[in-house]
Coordinates of N, CA and C in Angstrom, one line a residue:
Chain A
X1282 N -38.8 69.2 47.7 CA -40.2 69.0 47.4 C -40.5 67.5 47.9
X1283 N -41.7 67.4 48.4 CA -42.2 66.1 48.8 C -42.4 65.2 47.6
X1284 N -42.0 63.9 47.7 CA -42.2 63.0 46.5 C -42.1 61.6 47.0
X1285 N -42.7 60.7 46.2 CA -42.6 59.3 46.4 C -42.2 58.6 45.1
X1286 N -41.3 57.8 45.1 CA -40.8 57.1 43.9 C -40.9 55.6 44.1
X1287 N -41.6 55.0 43.1 CA -41.7 53.6 43.0 C -40.9 53.2 41.7
X1288 N -39.7 52.7 41.9 CA -38.8 52.6 40.7 C -39.3 51.6 39.7
X1289 N -40.1 50.6 40.1 CA -40.5 49.5 39.2 C -42.0 49.8 38.8
X1290 N -42.1 50.0 37.5 CA -43.5 50.2 36.9 C -44.2 48.9 36.9
X1291 N -43.6 47.8 36.5 CA -44.2 46.5 36.3 C -43.3 45.4 36.8
X1292 N -43.8 44.5 37.6 CA -43.0 43.4 38.1 C -43.8 42.1 37.8
X1293 N -43.1 41.1 37.4 CA -43.8 39.8 37.2 C -43.1 38.8 38.1
X1294 N -43.8 38.0 38.9 CA -43.2 37.0 39.7 C -44.0 35.7 39.5
X1295 N -43.4 34.6 39.8 CA -44.1 33.3 39.8 C -44.9 33.1 41.1
X1296 N -46.0 32.4 40.9 CA -46.8 32.1 42.1 C -45.9 31.3 43.1
X1297 N -46.0 31.7 44.4 CA -45.2 31.0 45.4 C -43.8 31.7 45.6
X1298 N -43.4 32.5 44.7 CA -42.1 33.2 44.9 C -42.3 34.4 45.8
X1299 N -41.2 34.8 46.3 CA -41.2 36.0 47.2 C -41.3 37.3 46.4
X1300 N -41.7 38.3 47.1 CA -42.0 39.6 46.4 C -41.4 40.8 47.2
X1301 N -40.8 41.7 46.6 CA -40.4 43.0 47.2 C -40.7 44.1 46.3
X1302 N -41.5 45.0 46.7 CA -41.8 46.2 45.9 C -41.1 47.4 46.6
X1303 N -40.4 48.2 45.8 CA -39.6 49.3 46.4 C -40.4 50.6 46.4
X1304 N -40.1 51.4 47.4 CA -40.7 52.7 47.6 C -39.6 53.6 48.3
X1305 N -39.3 54.7 47.7 CA -38.5 55.7 48.3 C -39.2 57.0 48.4
X1306 N -39.0 57.7 49.5 CA -39.8 59.0 49.6 C -38.8 60.1 49.9
X1307 N -39.3 61.3 49.7 CA -38.5 62.5 50.0 C -39.5 63.4 50.8
X1308 N -39.2 63.6 52.1 CA -40.1 64.4 52.9 C -39.3 65.0 54.0
X1309 N -39.6 66.3 54.3 CA -38.7 67.1 55.2 C -39.0 66.8 56.6
X1310 N -40.0 66.1 57.0 CA -40.4 65.8 58.4 C -40.7 64.3 58.5
X1311 N -41.0 63.9 59.7 CA -41.4 62.5 59.9 C -42.7 62.2 59.2
X1312 N -42.6 61.2 58.3 CA -43.8 60.9 57.5 C -44.7 59.9 58.1
X1313 N -45.9 59.9 57.7 CA -46.8 58.7 57.7 C -46.5 57.9 56.4
X1314 N -46.5 56.6 56.4 CA -46.3 55.9 55.2 C -47.3 54.8 55.1
X1315 N -47.7 54.6 53.8 CA -48.8 53.7 53.5 C -48.5 52.9 52.3
X1316 N -49.1 51.7 52.3 CA -49.2 50.9 51.0 C -50.6 50.6 50.8
X1317 N -51.1 50.9 49.6 CA -52.4 50.6 49.1 C -52.4 49.7 47.9
X1318 N -53.4 48.8 47.8 CA -53.5 48.0 46.6 C -54.8 48.3 45.9
X1319 N -54.7 48.2 44.6 CA -55.9 48.5 43.7 C -56.1 47.4 42.7
X1320 N -57.2 46.7 42.9 CA -57.5 45.6 41.9 C -58.2 46.3 40.7
X1321 N -58.2 45.7 39.5 CA -58.7 46.4 38.3 C -60.2 46.8 38.5
X1322 N -60.4 48.1 38.2 CA -61.7 48.7 38.3 C -62.2 48.9 39.7
X1323 N -61.3 48.8 40.7 CA -61.7 49.0 42.1 C -61.1 50.2 42.7
X1324 N -61.5 50.5 43.9 CA -60.9 51.6 44.6 C -59.6 51.1 45.3
X1325 N -59.1 51.9 46.2 CA -57.8 51.5 46.9 C -58.1 51.0 48.2
X1326 N -57.4 49.9 48.5 CA -57.5 49.2 49.8 C -56.2 49.3 50.6
X1327 N -56.3 49.7 51.8 CA -55.1 49.9 52.6 C -54.5 48.5 53.0
X1328 N -53.2 48.3 52.7 CA -52.5 47.1 53.0 C -51.9 47.2 54.4
X1329 N -51.2 48.3 54.6 CA -50.6 48.5 55.9 C -50.1 50.0 56.0
X1330 N -49.7 50.4 57.2 CA -49.4 51.8 57.5 C -48.3 51.8 58.5
X1331 N -47.5 52.8 58.5 CA -46.5 53.1 59.5 C -46.7 54.5 60.0
X1332 N -46.9 54.7 61.3 CA -47.0 56.0 61.9 C -45.8 56.3 62.8
X1333 N -45.4 55.3 63.6 CA -44.3 55.4 64.5 C -44.0 54.0 65.2
X1334 N -43.0 53.9 66.0 CA -42.7 52.7 66.7 C -41.9 51.7 65.9
X1335 N -42.3 50.4 66.0 CA -41.6 49.3 65.3 C -41.5 49.6 63.8
X1336 N -40.3 49.5 63.3 CA -40.2 49.8 61.9 C -40.6 48.7 60.9
X1337 N -40.9 47.6 61.4 CA -41.4 46.5 60.6 C -42.9 46.3 60.9
X1338 N -43.7 46.6 59.9 CA -45.1 46.6 60.2 C -45.8 45.5 59.4
X1339 N -46.8 44.9 60.0 CA -47.5 43.8 59.3 C -48.8 44.3 58.8
X1340 N -49.2 43.8 57.7 CA -50.5 44.2 57.1 C -51.4 43.1 56.8
X1341 N -52.4 43.4 56.0 CA -53.4 42.3 55.6 C -52.8 41.5 54.5
X1342 N -53.4 40.3 54.3 CA -53.0 39.4 53.2 C -51.6 38.9 53.2
X1343 N -51.0 38.9 54.4 CA -49.6 38.4 54.5 C -48.5 39.4 54.1
X1344 N -48.8 40.6 53.9 CA -47.8 41.6 53.5 C -47.2 42.2 54.7
X1345 N -45.9 42.7 54.6 CA -45.2 43.4 55.6 C -44.4 44.5 54.9
X1346 N -44.0 45.5 55.6 CA -43.1 46.5 55.1 C -42.2 47.0 56.2
X1347 N -41.0 47.5 55.8 CA -40.0 47.9 56.7 C -39.6 49.4 56.4
X1348 N -39.7 50.2 57.4 CA -39.4 51.6 57.3 C -37.9 51.7 57.6
X1349 N -37.1 52.3 56.7 CA -35.7 52.5 56.9 C -35.5 54.0 56.7
X1350 N -35.3 54.7 57.9 CA -35.2 56.2 57.8 C -33.9 56.6 57.1
X1351 N -32.8 55.8 57.3 CA -31.5 56.2 56.7 C -31.5 56.1 55.2
X1352 N -32.4 55.2 54.7 CA -32.5 55.0 53.3 C -33.7 55.7 52.7
X1353 N -34.5 56.3 53.5 CA -35.8 56.9 53.0 C -36.6 55.9 52.2
X1354 N -36.7 54.7 52.8 CA -37.4 53.7 52.0 C -38.5 53.0 52.9
X1355 N -39.5 52.4 52.2 CA -40.6 51.7 52.9 C -41.0 50.6 51.9
X1356 N -40.2 49.6 51.8 CA -40.4 48.5 50.8 C -41.4 47.5 51.3
X1357 N -42.2 47.1 50.4 CA -43.3 46.1 50.7 C -42.8 44.7 50.4
X1358 N -43.1 43.7 51.2 CA -42.6 42.4 51.0 C -43.7 41.4 51.3
X1359 N -43.6 40.2 50.6 CA -44.5 39.1 50.9 C -43.7 37.8 50.6
X1360 N -43.7 36.9 51.5 CA -42.8 35.7 51.4 C -43.3 34.8 50.2
X1361 N -44.6 34.7 50.0 CA -45.1 33.7 49.0 C -46.3 34.4 48.3
X1362 N -46.1 34.7 47.0 CA -47.2 35.4 46.3 C -48.2 34.4 45.8
X1363 N -49.5 34.9 45.9 CA -50.6 34.1 45.4 C -51.1 34.8 44.1
X1364 N -51.8 34.0 43.2 CA -52.3 34.6 42.0 C -53.2 35.8 42.2
X1365 N -53.9 35.7 43.4 CA -54.9 36.8 43.7 C -54.2 38.1 44.1
X1366 N -52.9 38.1 44.2 CA -52.1 39.3 44.6 C -51.9 40.2 43.3
X1367 N -52.2 39.7 42.2 CA -52.0 40.5 40.9 C -52.9 41.7 41.0
X1368 N -52.2 42.9 41.0 CA -52.9 44.2 41.2 C -51.9 45.3 41.0
X1369 N -52.4 46.5 41.2 CA -51.4 47.6 41.2 C -51.3 48.1 42.7
X1370 N -50.0 48.4 43.0 CA -49.7 48.7 44.4 C -49.1 50.1 44.4
X1371 N -49.6 50.9 45.4 CA -49.2 52.3 45.5 C -48.6 52.5 46.9
X1372 N -47.5 53.2 46.9 CA -46.9 53.7 48.1 C -47.3 55.1 48.3
X1373 N -47.6 55.5 49.5 CA -48.0 56.9 49.7 C -47.4 57.5 51.0
X1374 N -47.2 58.8 51.0 CA -46.7 59.4 52.2 C -47.6 60.5 52.6
X1375 N -47.9 60.6 53.9 CA -48.8 61.7 54.4 C -48.1 62.5 55.5
X1376 N -48.5 63.7 55.7 CA -47.8 64.6 56.6 C -48.3 64.4 58.0
X1377 N -47.4 64.4 59.0 CA -47.9 64.3 60.4 C -48.2 65.8 60.8
X1378 N -47.4 66.7 60.4 CA -47.5 68.1 60.9 C -48.9 68.6 60.5
X1379 N -49.4 69.4 61.4 CA -50.7 70.1 61.2 C -51.8 69.1 60.8
X1380 N -51.8 67.9 61.3 CA -52.9 66.9 61.1 C -53.2 66.8 59.6
X1381 N -52.2 66.7 58.8 CA -52.4 66.5 57.4 C -52.2 65.1 56.9
X1382 N -52.4 64.1 57.7 CA -52.1 62.8 57.3 C -52.8 62.3 56.2
X1383 N -54.0 62.8 56.0 CA -54.8 62.3 54.9 C -54.5 62.9 53.5
X1384 N -53.7 64.0 53.5 CA -53.3 64.6 52.3 C -52.1 63.7 51.8
X1385 N -52.4 62.8 51.0 CA -51.4 61.8 50.6 C -50.7 62.2 49.3
X1386 N -49.4 61.9 49.3 CA -48.6 62.0 48.1 C -48.3 60.6 47.6
X1387 N -48.7 60.2 46.4 CA -48.6 58.9 45.9 C -47.4 58.7 45.0
X1388 N -46.9 57.5 45.0 CA -46.0 57.1 44.0 C -46.7 56.7 42.7
X1389 N -46.0 56.4 41.7 CA -46.6 56.2 40.4 C -47.3 54.8 40.3
X1390 N -47.0 54.0 41.2 CA -47.6 52.7 41.2 C -46.7 51.6 40.6
X1391 N -46.9 50.4 41.1 CA -46.2 49.2 40.5 C -47.2 48.2 40.2
X1392 N -47.3 47.8 39.0 CA -48.2 46.7 38.6 C -47.6 45.4 38.7
X1393 N -48.3 44.5 39.5 CA -47.8 43.2 39.8 C -48.5 42.1 38.9
X1394 N -47.8 41.4 38.2 CA -48.4 40.2 37.5 C -47.8 39.0 38.1
X1395 N -48.7 37.9 38.2 CA -48.3 36.7 38.8 C -48.4 35.5 37.8
X1396 N -47.3 34.9 37.5 CA -47.3 33.7 36.6 C -47.6 32.4 37.3
X1397 N -48.4 31.6 36.7 CA -48.8 30.3 37.3 C -47.6 29.4 37.5
Chain B
X877 N -71.7 47.6 55.4 CA -71.1 48.9 55.7 C -70.8 49.6 54.4
X878 N -71.4 50.8 54.2 CA -71.3 51.5 52.9 C -69.9 52.1 52.8
X879 N -69.4 52.8 53.8 CA -68.1 53.5 53.7 C -68.2 54.8 52.9
X880 N -67.4 54.8 51.8 CA -67.4 56.0 50.9 C -68.1 55.6 49.6
X881 N -69.1 56.3 49.3 CA -69.9 56.0 48.1 C -69.8 57.1 47.1
X882 N -69.4 56.8 45.8 CA -69.3 57.7 44.8 C -70.3 57.4 43.7
X883 N -70.9 58.5 43.1 CA -71.8 58.3 42.0 C -71.5 59.5 41.0
X884 N -71.6 59.2 39.7 CA -71.8 57.9 39.1 C -70.5 57.1 39.0
X885 N -70.6 55.9 38.5 CA -69.4 55.1 38.4 C -68.7 55.4 37.0
X886 N -69.5 55.8 36.0 CA -69.0 56.1 34.7 C -69.8 57.3 34.2
X887 N -69.1 58.1 33.4 CA -69.7 59.2 32.7 C -68.9 59.7 31.5
X888 N -69.7 60.0 30.4 CA -69.0 60.6 29.3 C -69.6 62.0 29.1
X889 N -68.7 63.0 29.1 CA -69.1 64.4 28.9 C -68.6 65.0 27.6
X890 N -69.3 65.9 27.1 CA -68.8 66.6 25.9 C -68.0 67.8 26.4
X891 N -67.1 68.3 25.6 CA -66.3 69.5 26.0 C -67.2 70.6 26.3
X892 N -67.0 71.3 27.4 CA -67.8 72.5 27.7 C -68.9 72.2 28.6
X893 N -69.3 70.9 28.8 CA -70.4 70.6 29.7 C -69.9 70.6 31.1
X894 N -70.9 70.6 32.0 CA -70.6 70.6 33.4 C -71.2 69.4 34.1
X895 N -70.7 69.1 35.2 CA -71.3 68.0 36.0 C -70.7 68.0 37.4
X896 N -71.4 67.3 38.3 CA -71.0 67.1 39.7 C -70.8 65.7 40.0
X897 N -69.7 65.4 40.5 CA -69.4 64.0 41.0 C -69.8 64.0 42.5
X898 N -70.6 63.0 42.8 CA -71.1 63.0 44.2 C -70.2 62.1 45.0
X899 N -70.1 62.4 46.3 CA -69.3 61.6 47.3 C -70.0 61.7 48.6
X900 N -70.3 60.6 49.2 CA -70.9 60.6 50.6 C -70.2 59.6 51.4
X901 N -70.1 59.8 52.7 CA -69.5 58.8 53.6 C -70.3 58.7 54.8
X902 N -70.4 57.5 55.4 CA -71.3 57.3 56.5 C -70.5 56.9 57.8
X903 N -69.2 57.3 57.8 CA -68.3 56.9 58.9 C -68.1 58.1 59.9
X904 N -68.8 59.2 59.7 CA -68.7 60.4 60.5 C -67.2 60.9 60.5
X905 N -66.6 60.8 59.3 CA -65.2 61.3 59.2 C -65.3 62.8 59.0
X906 N -64.3 63.5 59.6 CA -64.2 65.0 59.4 C -63.5 65.4 58.1
X907 N -62.5 64.6 57.8 CA -61.7 64.9 56.6 C -62.1 64.2 55.4
X908 N -62.2 64.9 54.3 CA -62.6 64.3 53.0 C -61.7 64.9 51.9
X909 N -61.5 64.1 50.9 CA -60.5 64.4 49.8 C -61.0 64.0 48.4
X910 N -60.6 64.7 47.4 CA -60.8 64.3 46.0 C -59.4 64.1 45.4
X911 N -59.2 62.9 44.8 CA -58.0 62.7 44.0 C -58.4 62.3 42.6
X912 N -57.5 62.5 41.7 CA -57.6 62.0 40.3 C -56.5 61.1 40.0
X913 N -56.8 60.1 39.2 CA -55.8 59.1 38.9 C -55.6 59.0 37.4
X914 N -54.4 59.3 36.9 CA -54.1 59.2 35.5 C -53.0 58.1 35.4
X915 N -53.0 57.3 34.3 CA -52.1 56.2 34.1 C -50.7 56.6 34.3
X916 N -50.0 55.8 35.1 CA -48.5 56.0 35.3 C -48.2 57.2 36.1
X917 N -49.2 57.9 36.7 CA -49.0 59.1 37.5 C -49.4 59.0 38.9
X918 N -49.9 57.8 39.3 CA -50.4 57.7 40.7 C -51.7 58.6 40.9
X919 N -51.9 59.0 42.1 CA -53.1 59.8 42.4 C -52.6 61.2 42.8
X920 N -53.3 62.2 42.3 CA -53.0 63.6 42.7 C -54.2 64.2 43.4
X921 N -53.9 65.0 44.5 CA -54.9 65.6 45.3 C -55.5 66.8 44.6
X922 N -56.8 66.9 44.5 CA -57.5 68.0 43.8 C -57.9 69.0 44.9
X923 N -58.8 68.6 45.8 CA -59.3 69.4 46.9 C -59.4 68.6 48.1
X924 N -59.4 69.2 49.3 CA -59.7 68.5 50.5 C -60.5 69.4 51.4
X925 N -61.1 68.7 52.5 CA -61.9 69.5 53.5 C -61.6 68.9 54.8
X926 N -61.5 69.7 55.8 CA -61.2 69.2 57.2 C -62.5 69.3 58.1
X927 N -63.6 69.7 57.5 CA -64.8 69.8 58.2 C -65.8 70.6 57.4
X928 N -67.1 70.5 57.8 CA -68.2 71.2 57.1 C -67.8 72.7 57.0
X929 N -68.0 73.2 55.8 CA -67.7 74.6 55.6 C -66.3 75.0 55.3
X930 N -65.4 74.0 55.4 CA -64.0 74.3 55.2 C -63.4 73.5 54.1
X931 N -62.9 74.1 53.0 CA -62.3 73.4 51.9 C -60.9 74.1 51.6
X932 N -60.1 73.4 50.9 CA -58.8 74.0 50.5 C -58.3 73.2 49.3
X933 N -57.4 73.9 48.5 CA -56.9 73.4 47.3 C -55.8 72.3 47.6
X934 N -55.8 71.3 46.7 CA -54.7 70.4 46.7 C -53.7 70.7 45.6
X935 N -53.1 69.7 45.1 CA -52.0 69.9 44.1 C -52.5 70.3 42.7
X936 N -53.7 69.8 42.3 CA -54.2 70.0 40.9 C -55.7 70.6 41.0
X937 N -55.9 71.8 41.5 CA -57.3 72.2 41.7 C -57.9 72.9 40.4
X938 N -57.1 73.3 39.5 CA -57.7 74.1 38.4 C -58.7 73.3 37.6
X939 N -59.8 74.0 37.4 CA -61.0 73.4 36.6 C -62.0 72.7 37.5
X940 N -61.8 72.8 38.8 CA -62.7 72.1 39.7 C -63.1 73.0 40.8
X941 N -64.3 72.7 41.4 CA -64.7 73.4 42.6 C -65.4 72.4 43.5
X942 N -65.4 72.7 44.8 CA -66.0 71.8 45.8 C -66.7 72.6 46.8
X943 N -67.6 71.9 47.5 CA -68.3 72.5 48.7 C -68.4 71.4 49.7
X944 N -68.6 71.8 50.9 CA -68.8 70.9 52.0 C -69.8 71.5 53.0
X945 N -71.1 71.3 52.7 CA -72.2 71.8 53.5 C -72.5 70.9 54.7
X946 N -72.2 69.6 54.6 CA -72.5 68.6 55.6 C -71.2 67.8 55.9
X947 N -71.2 67.1 57.0 CA -70.1 66.2 57.3 C -70.0 65.0 56.3
X948 N -71.2 64.6 55.8 CA -71.3 63.4 55.0 C -70.9 63.6 53.5
X949 N -71.2 64.8 53.0 CA -71.1 65.0 51.5 C -70.0 65.9 51.1
X950 N -69.4 65.6 50.0 CA -68.3 66.4 49.5 C -68.3 66.3 48.0
X951 N -69.2 67.0 47.3 CA -69.3 67.0 45.8 C -68.2 67.7 45.1
X952 N -67.8 67.2 44.0 CA -66.8 67.8 43.1 C -67.5 68.3 41.9
X953 N -67.3 69.6 41.5 CA -67.9 70.2 40.4 C -66.9 70.5 39.3
X954 N -67.3 70.1 38.1 CA -66.5 70.4 36.9 C -67.4 71.4 36.1
X955 N -66.9 72.6 35.9 CA -67.8 73.7 35.3 C -67.7 73.6 33.8
X956 N -66.6 73.5 33.2 CA -66.4 73.5 31.7 C -65.4 72.4 31.4
X957 N -66.0 71.2 31.1 CA -65.2 70.0 31.0 C -64.2 70.2 29.8
X958 N -63.0 69.7 30.0 CA -62.0 69.7 29.0 C -61.4 68.3 28.9
X959 N -60.9 67.9 27.7 CA -60.3 66.6 27.6 C -59.2 66.3 28.6
X960 N -58.5 67.3 29.1 CA -57.5 67.0 30.1 C -58.1 66.5 31.4
X961 N -59.4 66.6 31.6 CA -60.1 66.2 32.8 C -60.5 64.7 32.7
X962 N -60.3 64.1 31.6 CA -60.5 62.7 31.4 C -59.6 61.9 32.4
X963 N -60.2 61.2 33.3 CA -59.4 60.6 34.4 C -60.4 59.7 35.2
X964 N -59.8 59.0 36.2 CA -60.6 58.3 37.2 C -60.5 59.2 38.5
X965 N -61.6 59.4 39.1 CA -61.7 60.3 40.3 C -62.1 59.5 41.5
X966 N -61.3 59.7 42.5 CA -61.5 59.0 43.8 C -61.8 60.0 44.9
X967 N -62.8 59.7 45.7 CA -63.1 60.4 46.9 C -62.6 59.5 48.0
X968 N -62.2 60.2 49.1 CA -61.7 59.5 50.3 C -62.0 60.3 51.5
X969 N -62.0 59.6 52.6 CA -62.3 60.2 53.9 C -61.4 59.6 55.0
X970 N -61.2 60.4 56.0 CA -60.4 59.9 57.2 C -61.0 60.6 58.4
X971 N -60.9 59.9 59.6 CA -61.5 60.4 60.8 C -60.8 61.7 61.2
X972 N -59.5 61.7 61.0 CA -58.7 62.9 61.4 C -57.5 62.9 60.5
X973 N -56.7 63.9 60.6 CA -55.5 64.0 59.7 C -54.5 63.0 60.1
X974 N -54.6 62.4 61.2 CA -53.5 61.4 61.6 C -54.0 59.9 61.5
X975 N -55.0 59.7 60.7 CA -55.4 58.3 60.4 C -55.5 58.1 58.9
X976 N -55.6 56.8 58.6 CA -55.6 56.4 57.2 C -56.9 56.9 56.5
X977 N -56.8 57.0 55.2 CA -57.9 57.4 54.4 C -58.6 56.2 53.8
X978 N -59.9 56.2 53.7 CA -60.7 55.2 53.1 C -61.2 55.7 51.8
X979 N -61.1 54.9 50.7 CA -61.4 55.3 49.4 C -62.7 54.8 48.9
X980 N -63.4 55.6 48.0 CA -64.5 55.1 47.3 C -64.1 54.3 46.1
X981 N -65.1 53.8 45.3 CA -64.8 52.9 44.2 C -64.3 53.6 42.9
X982 N -64.5 54.9 42.9 CA -64.0 55.7 41.8 C -65.1 56.1 40.8
X983 N -64.9 57.1 40.1 CA -65.8 57.6 38.9 C -64.8 57.7 37.7
X984 N -65.2 57.0 36.7 CA -64.4 57.1 35.4 C -65.0 58.0 34.5
X985 N -64.4 59.2 34.3 CA -64.9 60.3 33.5 C -64.1 60.4 32.2
X986 N -64.9 60.4 31.1 CA -64.3 60.7 29.8 C -64.9 61.9 29.2
X987 N -64.0 62.9 28.7 CA -64.5 64.1 28.1 C -64.1 64.0 26.6
X988 N -65.1 64.2 25.8 CA -64.9 64.0 24.3 C -65.3 65.3 23.6

């Protein structure tokens, strides 16, 4: 069955420290992979996406993610966290086959807190 | 730029009442989706549409109905509200199946 797992429900980092949010997926075909961010009371904003090509993708707000097919992972990283990065982060996988990329399967989310 | 607009933003329903959550997009996207978000569960797909007149069930369709008479609008109907439908509902759209989805701001629904 298709699934996305975000092992960390809540992470706290100090401002200026580096960040890595983990995402593992289970999907029988080549996936589309996404990271979305949700600020409190807001909708979801796309941070970055992987469709094909270079496995290291750059996104907005200084985020990057690396697709590792052998590990079925798509971890999100940021070298230096800012207080405004506090939010909930969702990893999602979409199907390439039959043009179903928008039918997303989401992970449970990781809530990020930033200490001053 | 409006993008995906959902109304209302908040609503309280009594058990057994019905309501329609409105969703409209101005990006001329063919694909539209309804998701629900429950704490600790991520988002689950309720229904989706690949064009006007075409809809299909997602992962959690029970208790909901949709229609797609125009490219712009994709309303979600709750016929007999139940407490299990208390959730935050997100509408999204994408140009095609192979592009990213854009999300609305959400509708927070409480059924009491």
